[in-house]
């Protein structure tokens, strides 16, 4: 069952709280058929049912990940920034905090790269930060 909670600001500096829907992994796992396909990428839940026939890699690869955490597979393919931007339209909520697994250091770096990029300036700052991390690792 999904729970809705407020989560911080609206991203515009207004301090307005935006509700976030949290899903348990058990619920996500039930959405694993052609009728309804959900998957998790980096702690976020996506309903990709409408995208199934449009996926350039074919529907089979999505069906293999249906109802599960597809973060590693998503990164292994090396999706473009355009693909990451397109993914946002299928976002329906986050994995419930009690179901999140702690990330290792190598995964933390991977997560930093996949965070939404809102501007070219922010992208450049992210790249600079990642280079700093890689040089000190």
PDB file of C-alpha atoms in Angstrom:
ATOM      1  CA  UNK A   1       0.000   0.000   0.000  1.00  0.00           C
ATOM      2  CA  UNK A   2       1.258   3.466  -0.853  1.00  0.00           C
ATOM      3  CA  UNK A   3       1.746   6.190   1.713  1.00  0.00           C
ATOM      4  CA  UNK A   4       1.846   9.901   0.968  1.00  0.00           C
ATOM      5  CA  UNK A   5       4.076  12.206   2.994  1.00  0.00           C
ATOM      6  CA  UNK A   6       5.354  15.758   2.589  1.00  0.00           C
ATOM      7  CA  UNK A   7       8.919  16.059   1.373  1.00  0.00           C
ATOM      8  CA  UNK A   8      10.827  19.283   1.813  1.00  0.00           C
ATOM      9  CA  UNK A   9      10.427  22.220  -0.508  1.00  0.00           C
ATOM     10  CA  UNK A  10       8.996  22.541  -3.968  1.00  0.00           C
ATOM     11  CA  UNK A  11      12.457  23.172  -5.436  1.00  0.00           C
ATOM     12  CA  UNK A  12      11.689  26.847  -6.095  1.00  0.00           C
ATOM     13  CA  UNK A  13      12.903  28.117  -2.753  1.00  0.00           C
ATOM     14  CA  UNK A  14       9.352  28.766  -1.599  1.00  0.00           C
ATOM     15  CA  UNK A  15       9.413  26.243   1.238  1.00  0.00           C
ATOM     16  CA  UNK A  16       6.160  24.702  -0.003  1.00  0.00           C
ATOM     17  CA  UNK A  17       5.990  21.033   0.861  1.00  0.00           C
ATOM     18  CA  UNK A  18       5.383  18.642  -2.006  1.00  0.00           C
ATOM     19  CA  UNK A  19       3.722  15.312  -1.226  1.00  0.00           C
ATOM     20  CA  UNK A  20       5.681  12.196  -2.127  1.00  0.00           C
ATOM     21  CA  UNK A  21       4.052   8.811  -2.502  1.00  0.00           C
ATOM     22  CA  UNK A  22       6.069   5.976  -0.974  1.00  0.00           C
ATOM     23  CA  UNK A  23       5.726   2.409  -2.213  1.00  0.00           C
ATOM     24  CA  UNK A  24       6.845  -0.753  -0.478  1.00  0.00           C
ATOM     25  CA  UNK A  25       8.974  -3.098  -2.576  1.00  0.00           C
ATOM     26  CA  UNK A  26       6.345  -5.770  -1.995  1.00  0.00           C
ATOM     27  CA  UNK A  27       3.823  -3.615  -3.861  1.00  0.00           C
ATOM     28  CA  UNK A  28       6.246  -2.832  -6.691  1.00  0.00           C
ATOM     29  CA  UNK A  29       6.943  -6.559  -7.108  1.00  0.00           C
ATOM     30  CA  UNK A  30       3.265  -7.174  -7.917  1.00  0.00           C
ATOM     31  CA  UNK A  31       3.481  -4.883 -10.970  1.00  0.00           C
ATOM     32  CA  UNK A  32       5.381  -7.270 -13.213  1.00  0.00           C
ATOM     33  CA  UNK A  33       3.165  -8.137 -16.183  1.00  0.00           C
ATOM     34  CA  UNK A  34       2.228  -6.683 -19.560  1.00  0.00           C
ATOM     35  CA  UNK A  35      -0.860  -5.243 -17.899  1.00  0.00           C
ATOM     36  CA  UNK A  36       1.158  -3.105 -15.467  1.00  0.00           C
ATOM     37  CA  UNK A  37       4.916  -2.666 -15.232  1.00  0.00           C
ATOM     38  CA  UNK A  38       6.643  -0.813 -12.434  1.00  0.00           C
ATOM     39  CA  UNK A  39      10.335  -0.745 -11.706  1.00  0.00           C
ATOM     40  CA  UNK A  40      12.716   0.953  -9.321  1.00  0.00           C
ATOM     41  CA  UNK A  41      15.704   3.007 -10.403  1.00  0.00           C
ATOM     42  CA  UNK A  42      17.842   4.496  -7.640  1.00  0.00           C
ATOM     43  CA  UNK A  43      15.093   4.454  -5.042  1.00  0.00           C
ATOM     44  CA  UNK A  44      12.455   5.979  -7.301  1.00  0.00           C
ATOM     45  CA  UNK A  45       9.418   4.078  -8.572  1.00  0.00           C
ATOM     46  CA  UNK A  46       8.372   4.338 -12.219  1.00  0.00           C
ATOM     47  CA  UNK A  47       5.226   3.066 -13.949  1.00  0.00           C
ATOM     48  CA  UNK A  48       6.578   2.338 -17.421  1.00  0.00           C
ATOM     49  CA  UNK A  49       3.507   0.512 -18.724  1.00  0.00           C
ATOM     50  CA  UNK A  50       2.835   3.157 -21.411  1.00  0.00           C
ATOM     51  CA  UNK A  51       6.499   3.130 -22.474  1.00  0.00           C
ATOM     52  CA  UNK A  52       6.758  -0.613 -23.072  1.00  0.00           C
ATOM     53  CA  UNK A  53       6.123  -0.515 -26.838  1.00  0.00           C
ATOM     54  CA  UNK A  54       8.291   2.587 -27.317  1.00  0.00           C
ATOM     55  CA  UNK A  55      11.465   1.348 -25.615  1.00  0.00           C
ATOM     56  CA  UNK A  56      14.309   1.349 -28.179  1.00  0.00           C
ATOM     57  CA  UNK A  57      15.836  -1.763 -26.597  1.00  0.00           C
ATOM     58  CA  UNK A  58      12.603  -3.716 -26.916  1.00  0.00           C
ATOM     59  CA  UNK A  59       9.998  -4.698 -24.371  1.00  0.00           C
ATOM     60  CA  UNK A  60      11.784  -7.899 -23.307  1.00  0.00           C
ATOM     61  CA  UNK A  61      14.508  -6.064 -21.392  1.00  0.00           C
ATOM     62  CA  UNK A  62      11.882  -4.097 -19.474  1.00  0.00           C
ATOM     63  CA  UNK A  63       9.852  -7.218 -18.726  1.00  0.00           C
ATOM     64  CA  UNK A  64      12.977  -8.856 -17.267  1.00  0.00           C
ATOM     65  CA  UNK A  65      13.245  -6.008 -14.747  1.00  0.00           C
ATOM     66  CA  UNK A  66       9.510  -5.571 -14.097  1.00  0.00           C
ATOM     67  CA  UNK A  67       8.589  -5.340 -10.431  1.00  0.00           C
ATOM     68  CA  UNK A  68      12.210  -5.114  -9.327  1.00  0.00           C
ATOM     69  CA  UNK A  69      15.133  -2.762  -8.784  1.00  0.00           C
ATOM     70  CA  UNK A  70      16.504  -2.052 -12.254  1.00  0.00           C
ATOM     71  CA  UNK A  71      19.173   0.458 -11.151  1.00  0.00           C
ATOM     72  CA  UNK A  72      22.169  -1.656 -12.086  1.00  0.00           C
ATOM     73  CA  UNK A  73      20.750  -2.689 -15.464  1.00  0.00           C
ATOM     74  CA  UNK A  74      19.766   0.913 -16.216  1.00  0.00           C
ATOM     75  CA  UNK A  75      23.324   2.093 -15.547  1.00  0.00           C
ATOM     76  CA  UNK A  76      24.979  -0.825 -17.359  1.00  0.00           C
ATOM     77  CA  UNK A  77      23.277   0.212 -20.597  1.00  0.00           C
ATOM     78  CA  UNK A  78      24.627   3.747 -20.274  1.00  0.00           C
ATOM     79  CA  UNK A  79      21.423   5.680 -20.910  1.00  0.00           C
ATOM     80  CA  UNK A  80      21.795   9.186 -22.309  1.00  0.00           C
ATOM     81  CA  UNK A  81      20.774  12.372 -20.522  1.00  0.00           C
ATOM     82  CA  UNK A  82      17.769  12.511 -22.860  1.00  0.00           C
ATOM     83  CA  UNK A  83      16.697   9.036 -21.734  1.00  0.00           C
ATOM     84  CA  UNK A  84      17.098  10.053 -18.098  1.00  0.00           C
ATOM     85  CA  UNK A  85      15.006  13.158 -18.731  1.00  0.00           C
ATOM     86  CA  UNK A  86      12.324  11.087 -20.479  1.00  0.00           C
ATOM     87  CA  UNK A  87      12.172   8.727 -17.510  1.00  0.00           C
ATOM     88  CA  UNK A  88      10.905  11.554 -15.271  1.00  0.00           C
ATOM     89  CA  UNK A  89       7.456  11.479 -16.882  1.00  0.00           C
ATOM     90  CA  UNK A  90       6.912   7.926 -15.599  1.00  0.00           C
ATOM     91  CA  UNK A  91       7.870   8.726 -11.988  1.00  0.00           C
ATOM     92  CA  UNK A  92       5.105   7.852  -9.522  1.00  0.00           C
ATOM     93  CA  UNK A  93       6.876   7.922  -6.158  1.00  0.00           C
ATOM     94  CA  UNK A  94       9.775   6.717  -4.046  1.00  0.00           C
ATOM     95  CA  UNK A  95      10.611   3.414  -2.419  1.00  0.00           C
ATOM     96  CA  UNK A  96       9.538   3.498   1.224  1.00  0.00           C
ATOM     97  CA  UNK A  97      12.556   4.464   3.384  1.00  0.00           C
ATOM     98  CA  UNK A  98      12.262   1.209   5.358  1.00  0.00           C
ATOM     99  CA  UNK A  99      12.853  -0.745   2.143  1.00  0.00           C
ATOM    100  CA  UNK A 100      15.923   1.179   0.971  1.00  0.00           C
ATOM    101  CA  UNK A 101      19.251  -0.628   1.148  1.00  0.00           C
ATOM    102  CA  UNK A 102      22.399   1.203   2.290  1.00  0.00           C
ATOM    103  CA  UNK A 103      24.653   1.976  -0.645  1.00  0.00           C
ATOM    104  CA  UNK A 104      28.359   1.180  -0.887  1.00  0.00           C
ATOM    105  CA  UNK A 105      30.875   3.928  -1.699  1.00  0.00           C
ATOM    106  CA  UNK A 106      31.109   2.906  -5.361  1.00  0.00           C
ATOM    107  CA  UNK A 107      27.330   3.009  -5.688  1.00  0.00           C
ATOM    108  CA  UNK A 108      27.221   6.461  -4.053  1.00  0.00           C
ATOM    109  CA  UNK A 109      29.358   7.845  -6.857  1.00  0.00           C
ATOM    110  CA  UNK A 110      27.082   6.163  -9.386  1.00  0.00           C
ATOM    111  CA  UNK A 111      24.004   7.700  -7.723  1.00  0.00           C
ATOM    112  CA  UNK A 112      25.568  11.172  -7.802  1.00  0.00           C
ATOM    113  CA  UNK A 113      25.921  10.924 -11.556  1.00  0.00           C
ATOM    114  CA  UNK A 114      22.316   9.852 -12.090  1.00  0.00           C
ATOM    115  CA  UNK A 115      20.669  12.581 -10.053  1.00  0.00           C
ATOM    116  CA  UNK A 116      18.407  14.822 -12.134  1.00  0.00           C
ATOM    117  CA  UNK A 117      20.318  17.572 -13.897  1.00  0.00           C
ATOM    118  CA  UNK A 118      18.361  20.795 -14.040  1.00  0.00           C
ATOM    119  CA  UNK A 119      20.820  23.063 -15.857  1.00  0.00           C
ATOM    120  CA  UNK A 120      24.080  23.032 -17.766  1.00  0.00           C
ATOM    121  CA  UNK A 121      25.698  24.925 -14.887  1.00  0.00           C
ATOM    122  CA  UNK A 122      24.568  22.285 -12.416  1.00  0.00           C
ATOM    123  CA  UNK A 123      25.778  19.554 -14.771  1.00  0.00           C
ATOM    124  CA  UNK A 124      29.240  21.138 -14.935  1.00  0.00           C
ATOM    125  CA  UNK A 125      29.332  21.411 -11.144  1.00  0.00           C
ATOM    126  CA  UNK A 126      28.354  17.735 -10.850  1.00  0.00           C
ATOM    127  CA  UNK A 127      31.105  16.690 -13.266  1.00  0.00           C
ATOM    128  CA  UNK A 128      33.690  18.802 -11.414  1.00  0.00           C
ATOM    129  CA  UNK A 129      32.588  17.245  -8.122  1.00  0.00           C
ATOM    130  CA  UNK A 130      32.744  13.717  -9.551  1.00  0.00           C
ATOM    131  CA  UNK A 131      36.259  14.334 -10.912  1.00  0.00           C
ATOM    132  CA  UNK A 132      37.307  15.500  -7.455  1.00  0.00           C
ATOM    133  CA  UNK A 133      35.849  12.340  -5.930  1.00  0.00           C
ATOM    134  CA  UNK A 134      37.585  10.098  -8.458  1.00  0.00           C
ATOM    135  CA  UNK A 135      40.963  11.788  -7.935  1.00  0.00           C
ATOM    136  CA  UNK A 136      40.776  11.387  -4.166  1.00  0.00           C
ATOM    137  CA  UNK A 137      39.515   7.803  -4.201  1.00  0.00           C
TER     138      UNK A 137
END
